[in-house]
Amino acid sequence: MCRGLLEGSILKRAQDKGLAELEAVDLRQWAVDKHRTTDDTPYGGGPGMVMKIEPIYRALQELRTPDTKVVLMTPQGRPFQQRIAEEYREVSHIVMICGHYEGVDQRVADHLVDDEISIGDYVLTNGALAALVVTDAIVRLIPGVLGDADSAVQDSFSTGVLDHPHFTRPEVFNGWSVPDVLMSGNHAAIEKWRRQRALDLTRERRPDLLG
Ligand code: ADE
């Protein structure tokens, strides 16, 4: 699943340009038994399976460098935000541990990881989906990855508000027209309109961002 996405689109281009190296590895190769088990039943009982610590420990022994940040993807983690993507853009090597089943042996979080990240208040079947979301958000911030030099600088969230609406040709479609100001050529007026729309939208949909 990861490989499909890592080998497509902008993530692929970032790798081809030598701006990022992305690799999905299967934890089973570090399993300790002949059945290559990476999960087991929970102590204390209850439904589901729990990811074992040994394969994760052994994987990290092999993958970790002095510069590695080890991140556990979990709904219990700190909520992922643009500012965390910006923080991780500066990190030279990141290992993301993706749980599935009911969870991961707590000793992993307690002793082996530097950070725990959640991508939202919902539970996925596979943390790899969360890792891909986080990877994409980080990689697009690496200088040179996006075509237009400032398309990341003007992102919503780095500006602190939602993005303003965008329009392109045709000027009228189905009777729905583009706002006049965008056709005016008056750059100051356009800038003002965009700032105002961004603020209105943020006030209406995400007042929490305005603090
Ligand atoms: N694994 C399962 N659900 C998750 C979530 N919301 N965020 C990060 N990892 C997860």
Short mmCIF file of N, CA and C and ligand atoms in Angstrom, two decimals, residues 73-75 99 117-127 130, ligand 1:
data_model
loop_
_atom_site.label_atom_id
_atom_site.label_comp_id
_atom_site.label_asym_id
_atom_site.label_seq_id
_atom_site.Cartn_x
_atom_site.Cartn_y
_atom_site.Cartn_z
N MET A 73 2.93 6.24 15.05
CA MET A 73 1.64 6.73 14.55
C MET A 73 0.55 6.08 15.40
N THR A 74 -0.22 6.89 16.09
CA THR A 74 -1.26 6.36 17.00
C THR A 74 -2.34 7.41 17.25
N PRO A 75 -3.61 6.98 17.40
CA PRO A 75 -4.66 7.95 17.73
C PRO A 75 -4.42 8.63 19.08
N GLY A 99 1.27 1.08 13.55
CA GLY A 99 0.58 -0.04 14.17
C GLY A 99 -0.64 -0.44 13.37
N ILE A 117 2.33 10.62 17.08
CA ILE A 117 1.51 11.53 16.28
C ILE A 117 0.19 10.87 15.87
N SER A 118 -0.87 11.66 15.99
CA SER A 118 -2.19 11.25 15.50
C SER A 118 -2.57 12.17 14.35
N ILE A 119 -3.19 11.64 13.30
CA ILE A 119 -3.62 12.53 12.22
C ILE A 119 -5.07 12.97 12.39
N GLY A 120 -5.73 12.58 13.46
CA GLY A 120 -7.09 13.06 13.69
C GLY A 120 -7.85 12.16 14.64
N ASP A 121 -8.99 12.65 15.08
CA ASP A 121 -9.78 11.92 16.08
C ASP A 121 -10.66 10.87 15.43
N TYR A 122 -10.01 9.87 14.85
CA TYR A 122 -10.71 8.72 14.27
C TYR A 122 -9.70 7.59 14.26
N VAL A 123 -10.18 6.37 14.16
CA VAL A 123 -9.27 5.22 14.22
C VAL A 123 -9.19 4.56 12.85
N LEU A 124 -7.97 4.41 12.35
CA LEU A 124 -7.73 3.75 11.07
C LEU A 124 -7.40 2.28 11.31
N THR A 125 -7.56 1.46 10.28
CA THR A 125 -7.18 0.05 10.44
C THR A 125 -5.67 -0.11 10.37
N ASN A 126 -4.98 0.89 9.83
CA ASN A 126 -3.57 0.73 9.57
C ASN A 126 -2.85 2.08 9.68
N GLY A 127 -1.90 2.15 10.59
CA GLY A 127 -1.15 3.39 10.81
C GLY A 127 -0.35 3.83 9.59
N ALA A 130 -1.72 6.84 8.04
CA ALA A 130 -1.35 8.05 8.77
C ALA A 130 0.08 8.46 8.42
N1 ADE B 1 -3.45 4.63 13.61
C1 ADE B 1 -4.79 4.38 13.66
N2 ADE B 1 -5.49 5.52 13.70
C2 ADE B 1 -4.58 6.54 13.67
C3 ADE B 1 -4.68 7.96 13.69
N3 ADE B 1 -5.86 8.60 13.76
N4 ADE B 1 -3.54 8.67 13.65
C4 ADE B 1 -2.34 8.05 13.60
N5 ADE B 1 -2.17 6.72 13.58
C5 ADE B 1 -3.28 5.97 13.61
#
